[in-house]
Amino acid sequence: MPKFEYAPAPESRSIVSLRESYGLFIGGEFTPGVDGRAFKTISPATEEVLAEVTEAGPADVDRAVSAARQAYEHTWSRLPGTERAKYLFRIARIVQEKGRELAVLESLDNGKPIRESRDVDIPLVAAHFFYHAGWADKLEYAGYGPAPRPLGVAGQVIPWNFPLLMLAWKIAPALACGNTVVLKPAETTPLTALAFAEICQQADLPPGVVNIITGAGETGRALVTHPGIDKVAFTGSTEVGKEIARACAPSRKKLTLELGGKAANIVFEDAPVDQAVEGIVNGIFFNQGHVCCAGSRLLVQESVYSEVLAALRRRLETLRLGDPLDKNTDVGAINSAAQLAKIRELSEVGEAEGAQRWSPPCELPVKGFWFPPTVFTGVSQAHRIAREEIFGPVLSVLTFRTPAEAVEKANNTPYGLSAGVWTEKGSLILWMASRLRAGVVWANTFNKFDPTSPFGGYKESGYGREGGRHGLEAYLDV
Ligand code: NDP
C-alpha cells in the first residue's frame, strides 16, 4: 500500500501564553517556594525549555496541607452538594472553553500527538468533571448509606503519561465527595496542572480546596507521608506504589493505588483482521505506549498468525511519527530521556534473549526523545519483554492454540489491569471475560475510557477503583 505524503498541518502554539516561571498554587494563590528551589520543564520533542517551575520542599508541603485543612474545615465540607456541584460544572465548562489551549500545552510538555490531546485527553477531562458534578448532590444514592461523609484532605500524586486527565481522575471525585486536595503532578509534566490552578481561580473555587505543588519524587514522598493527610491516591509505577503502601501502612490513611500493567490483547481466528489490527495499533502505539493499560502483549491464535502479522506490519508502515503539534502525527515523542533509556534497554534485552525485532522504516528527528514503533516476534513467556512493563511503543507477540491457553498466558503476569479480546463469538467473549484476571476487559475494542465505568487493577496493578459509582468509595468515609 503506498504511503501518502501529507503536507505539514501544525497546530499553532500561539494560543498558549507560558509564563517564564511558576510558583506553587497554595490557598488559591501562586506563591514562591520557601527555599527558593526550581527546575525546568522541557518539550520532549525539541528539548526546548518551556518554563521554570518551583520545587516544593517539606515546608511548602506543610503550607499546602494546612491550606487544604482550613478549606476543608471551614468551607468545603460545609457546603451542600448542590453548591459543590456548581463549582465542578463551572470547572468542566472552563476546561471545554480552553480546550484548544490545554491540548496544545499538554502536547508541548508531554510530547503526545495533538490529535490525542485534543480528541481524547481534554474531552475526557471535561467529562470527568461533568460526571462528578452530577454525583455531588446525589451521594446518598451511591450505595454508601444515607449521608456518606468525606474523608478530609487528600494527597494525590500523578504520573506524566496523561497529566491533565490523571489530575481530573483524582480531583473530580475528591471534590464531589466533599474533600479538599493537595496534588503533585509529575516532574516532567507540570504545566497543565498549573493551568488547571488558574482555572480554579477563574471558577472562583474557594481558596485551599485545590492546591497544586510541583516537584520531583521527594516532594511526592513528603506529601504522602505528611501526617495531615487523610487519604492518599497514587498513580504510577508499581515500585513507587509499594513504597507508598509501606509508608502508609502504620497510619490511618486510606490508600488507593493505580499501578503498572502488562495487558494481553487476544486475537482469535474468527476476528475481523483489519478491525483487530486497528485495535492492536491503538492498544500499544496510542500515546507512544505510555499507557498503564496498554495492550503490550499481543496473543494471536496460531492459525491466523501470519495473516495478522502481515496486516499489522502493513499498517505500521503508514504511521507518521514526528512533531506532536502536527495534526497528522500518529506517534509523538517519548516523554523523557530517562524513559527513552529504559525503552532502549528493555528492547536490547529482548534481542539478546532471542526475540526478533522489527520496526517500519521511519526517520527519527535529531533533537528530542524518539523511539520507532517496534514489534518483537518469537517472544516466549519467560522473556523480560513479555513480563516487564516497557511503557513505550514496543509490542511483544506470542501465539496460542486454544481459548484455555490464551487465558493461561494472559493471566501469567504479576499485573492485572486490562485485557482485550477480539472475536465474533459473543459466548467466547463472555467465557474469556469471566476468566481473565484484569480490572477492565475490552471486547473488539481497546483503550476506551469513560468516566462512568470504574477503572483499576488486580494483583500488582494496585487496588481501589477510579471512575463510576465505585470510584466514589475511595473518597468517602465508608
Ligand atoms: P513514578 O512511579 O516514579 O512516578 C509517578 C509519580 O510519583 C510522579 O509524580 C513522581 O514524581 C512521584 N514519585 C516518585 N517517587 C515517589 C515517592 N517515593 N513517593 C511519592 N511520590 C513519588 O514513575 P516514573 O515517572 O519514574 O516512571 C518509571 C516507570 O514507571 C515507567 O518507566 C513506567 O514503567 C512506570 N509508570 C507507570 C505508570 C502507570 O500508570 N502504570 C505511570 C508512570 C510510570 P516525579 O515525576 O518527580 O518522579
PDB file of C-alpha atoms and ligand atoms in Angstrom, residues 39 157-162 166 184-189 215-225 234-241 243-244 258-261 290-293 335-336 338-339 342-343 389-392 415 417, ligand 1:
ATOM      1  CA  PHE A  39      13.590  23.179  37.996  1.00  0.00           C
ATOM      2  CA  VAL A 157       0.422  12.059  43.216  1.00  0.00           C
ATOM      3  CA  ILE A 158       0.106  11.539  39.459  1.00  0.00           C
ATOM      4  CA  PRO A 159       2.354  10.455  36.568  1.00  0.00           C
ATOM      5  CA  TRP A 160       3.354  12.091  33.287  1.00  0.00           C
ATOM      6  CA  ASN A 161       1.532   9.967  30.708  1.00  0.00           C
ATOM      7  CA  PHE A 162      -1.910  11.662  30.891  1.00  0.00           C
ATOM      8  CA  MET A 166      -4.976  11.909  35.715  1.00  0.00           C
ATOM      9  CA  LYS A 184       1.580  16.840  42.884  1.00  0.00           C
ATOM     10  CA  PRO A 185       1.943  16.464  39.106  1.00  0.00           C
ATOM     11  CA  ALA A 186       4.940  14.607  37.654  1.00  0.00           C
ATOM     12  CA  GLU A 187       8.214  16.464  37.442  1.00  0.00           C
ATOM     13  CA  THR A 188       8.315  16.335  33.623  1.00  0.00           C
ATOM     14  CA  THR A 189       4.711  17.458  33.001  1.00  0.00           C
ATOM     15  CA  GLY A 215       8.398  18.949  42.458  1.00  0.00           C
ATOM     16  CA  ALA A 216      10.055  15.585  41.987  1.00  0.00           C
ATOM     17  CA  GLY A 217       9.863  12.279  43.864  1.00  0.00           C
ATOM     18  CA  GLU A 218      10.991  13.868  47.148  1.00  0.00           C
ATOM     19  CA  THR A 219       8.040  16.269  47.080  1.00  0.00           C
ATOM     20  CA  GLY A 220       5.722  13.325  46.428  1.00  0.00           C
ATOM     21  CA  ARG A 221       7.224  11.440  49.347  1.00  0.00           C
ATOM     22  CA  ALA A 222       6.823  14.452  51.665  1.00  0.00           C
ATOM     23  CA  LEU A 223       3.184  14.749  50.606  1.00  0.00           C
ATOM     24  CA  VAL A 224       2.122  11.128  51.039  1.00  0.00           C
ATOM     25  CA  THR A 225       3.904  10.812  54.399  1.00  0.00           C
ATOM     26  CA  PHE A 234      -1.326   7.457  43.669  1.00  0.00           C
ATOM     27  CA  THR A 235      -0.929   6.534  40.008  1.00  0.00           C
ATOM     28  CA  GLY A 236       2.494   5.494  38.769  1.00  0.00           C
ATOM     29  CA  SER A 237       4.996   2.672  38.884  1.00  0.00           C
ATOM     30  CA  THR A 238       4.432  -0.473  40.942  1.00  0.00           C
ATOM     31  CA  GLU A 239       7.795   0.076  42.639  1.00  0.00           C
ATOM     32  CA  VAL A 240       6.877   3.526  43.995  1.00  0.00           C
ATOM     33  CA  GLY A 241       3.348   2.271  44.745  1.00  0.00           C
ATOM     34  CA  GLU A 243       6.941   2.167  48.778  1.00  0.00           C
ATOM     35  CA  ILE A 244       3.881   4.353  49.384  1.00  0.00           C
ATOM     36  CA  GLU A 258      -3.242   2.533  40.296  1.00  0.00           C
ATOM     37  CA  LEU A 259      -0.009   0.948  39.144  1.00  0.00           C
ATOM     38  CA  GLY A 260       1.562  -0.821  36.179  1.00  0.00           C
ATOM     39  CA  GLY A 261       0.245  -3.313  33.673  1.00  0.00           C
ATOM     40  CA  HIS A 290       2.950   5.290  27.751  1.00  0.00           C
ATOM     41  CA  VAL A 291      -0.301   3.777  28.985  1.00  0.00           C
ATOM     42  CA  CYS A 292      -0.638   1.631  32.109  1.00  0.00           C
ATOM     43  CA  CYS A 293      -3.366  -0.465  30.436  1.00  0.00           C
ATOM     44  CA  ASN A 335       8.312  11.834  27.459  1.00  0.00           C
ATOM     45  CA  SER A 336      11.852  11.983  28.857  1.00  0.00           C
ATOM     46  CA  ALA A 338      15.130   8.566  31.270  1.00  0.00           C
ATOM     47  CA  GLN A 339      12.077   6.838  29.804  1.00  0.00           C
ATOM     48  CA  LYS A 342      14.502   2.396  29.745  1.00  0.00           C
ATOM     49  CA  ILE A 343      12.718   1.544  26.473  1.00  0.00           C
ATOM     50  CA  GLU A 389       6.203  -3.062  31.712  1.00  0.00           C
ATOM     51  CA  ILE A 390       8.209  -1.297  28.980  1.00  0.00           C
ATOM     52  CA  PHE A 391       5.932   1.754  28.900  1.00  0.00           C
ATOM     53  CA  GLY A 392       6.858   2.562  25.317  1.00  0.00           C
ATOM     54  CA  TYR A 415      -0.185  -7.428  36.817  1.00  0.00           C
ATOM     55  CA  LEU A 417      -5.100  -4.008  34.855  1.00  0.00           C
TER      56      LEU A 417
HETATM   57  P1  NDP B   1       6.953   7.027  39.232  1.00  0.00           P
HETATM   58  O1  NDP B   1       6.080   5.997  39.791  1.00  0.00           O
HETATM   59  O2  NDP B   1       8.305   7.223  39.837  1.00  0.00           O
HETATM   60  O3  NDP B   1       6.238   8.450  39.250  1.00  0.00           O
HETATM   61  C1  NDP B   1       4.863   8.695  39.445  1.00  0.00           C
HETATM   62  C2  NDP B   1       4.681   9.909  40.345  1.00  0.00           C
HETATM   63  O4  NDP B   1       5.147   9.627  41.654  1.00  0.00           O
HETATM   64  C3  NDP B   1       5.453  11.141  39.896  1.00  0.00           C
HETATM   65  O5  NDP B   1       4.717  12.299  40.215  1.00  0.00           O
HETATM   66  C4  NDP B   1       6.700  11.041  40.738  1.00  0.00           C
HETATM   67  O6  NDP B   1       7.412  12.225  40.832  1.00  0.00           O
HETATM   68  C5  NDP B   1       6.136  10.578  42.062  1.00  0.00           C
HETATM   69  N1  NDP B   1       7.074   9.901  42.960  1.00  0.00           N
HETATM   70  C6  NDP B   1       8.269   9.327  42.670  1.00  0.00           C
HETATM   71  N2  NDP B   1       8.790   8.762  43.788  1.00  0.00           N
HETATM   72  C7  NDP B   1       7.913   8.974  44.793  1.00  0.00           C
HETATM   73  C8  NDP B   1       7.867   8.608  46.176  1.00  0.00           C
HETATM   74  N3  NDP B   1       8.839   7.908  46.744  1.00  0.00           N
HETATM   75  N4  NDP B   1       6.795   8.974  46.917  1.00  0.00           N
HETATM   76  C9  NDP B   1       5.775   9.653  46.346  1.00  0.00           C
HETATM   77  N5  NDP B   1       5.767  10.031  45.066  1.00  0.00           N
HETATM   78  C10 NDP B   1       6.808   9.692  44.279  1.00  0.00           C
HETATM   79  O7  NDP B   1       7.115   6.772  37.701  1.00  0.00           O
HETATM   80  P2  NDP B   1       8.293   7.298  36.749  1.00  0.00           P
HETATM   81  O8  NDP B   1       7.844   8.536  36.128  1.00  0.00           O
HETATM   82  O9  NDP B   1       9.616   7.345  37.446  1.00  0.00           O
HETATM   83  O10 NDP B   1       8.337   6.142  35.689  1.00  0.00           O
HETATM   84  C11 NDP B   1       9.040   4.936  35.964  1.00  0.00           C
HETATM   85  C12 NDP B   1       8.323   3.763  35.361  1.00  0.00           C
HETATM   86  O11 NDP B   1       7.070   3.622  35.987  1.00  0.00           O
HETATM   87  C13 NDP B   1       7.982   3.923  33.908  1.00  0.00           C
HETATM   88  O12 NDP B   1       9.041   3.525  33.104  1.00  0.00           O
HETATM   89  C14 NDP B   1       6.793   3.045  33.761  1.00  0.00           C
HETATM   90  O13 NDP B   1       7.184   1.724  33.534  1.00  0.00           O
HETATM   91  C15 NDP B   1       6.118   3.131  35.090  1.00  0.00           C
HETATM   92  N6  NDP B   1       4.974   4.057  35.103  1.00  0.00           N
HETATM   93  C16 NDP B   1       3.748   3.516  35.131  1.00  0.00           C
HETATM   94  C17 NDP B   1       2.638   4.329  35.129  1.00  0.00           C
HETATM   95  C18 NDP B   1       1.305   3.738  35.152  1.00  0.00           C
HETATM   96  O14 NDP B   1       0.310   4.465  35.088  1.00  0.00           O
HETATM   97  N7  NDP B   1       1.210   2.445  35.233  1.00  0.00           N
HETATM   98  C19 NDP B   1       2.740   5.788  35.068  1.00  0.00           C
HETATM   99  C20 NDP B   1       4.102   6.272  35.094  1.00  0.00           C
HETATM  100  C21 NDP B   1       5.151   5.417  35.108  1.00  0.00           C
HETATM  101  P3  NDP B   1       8.500  12.511  39.658  1.00  0.00           P
HETATM  102  O15 NDP B   1       7.721  12.779  38.443  1.00  0.00           O
HETATM  103  O16 NDP B   1       9.213  13.688  40.066  1.00  0.00           O
HETATM  104  O17 NDP B   1       9.379  11.303  39.584  1.00  0.00           O
END
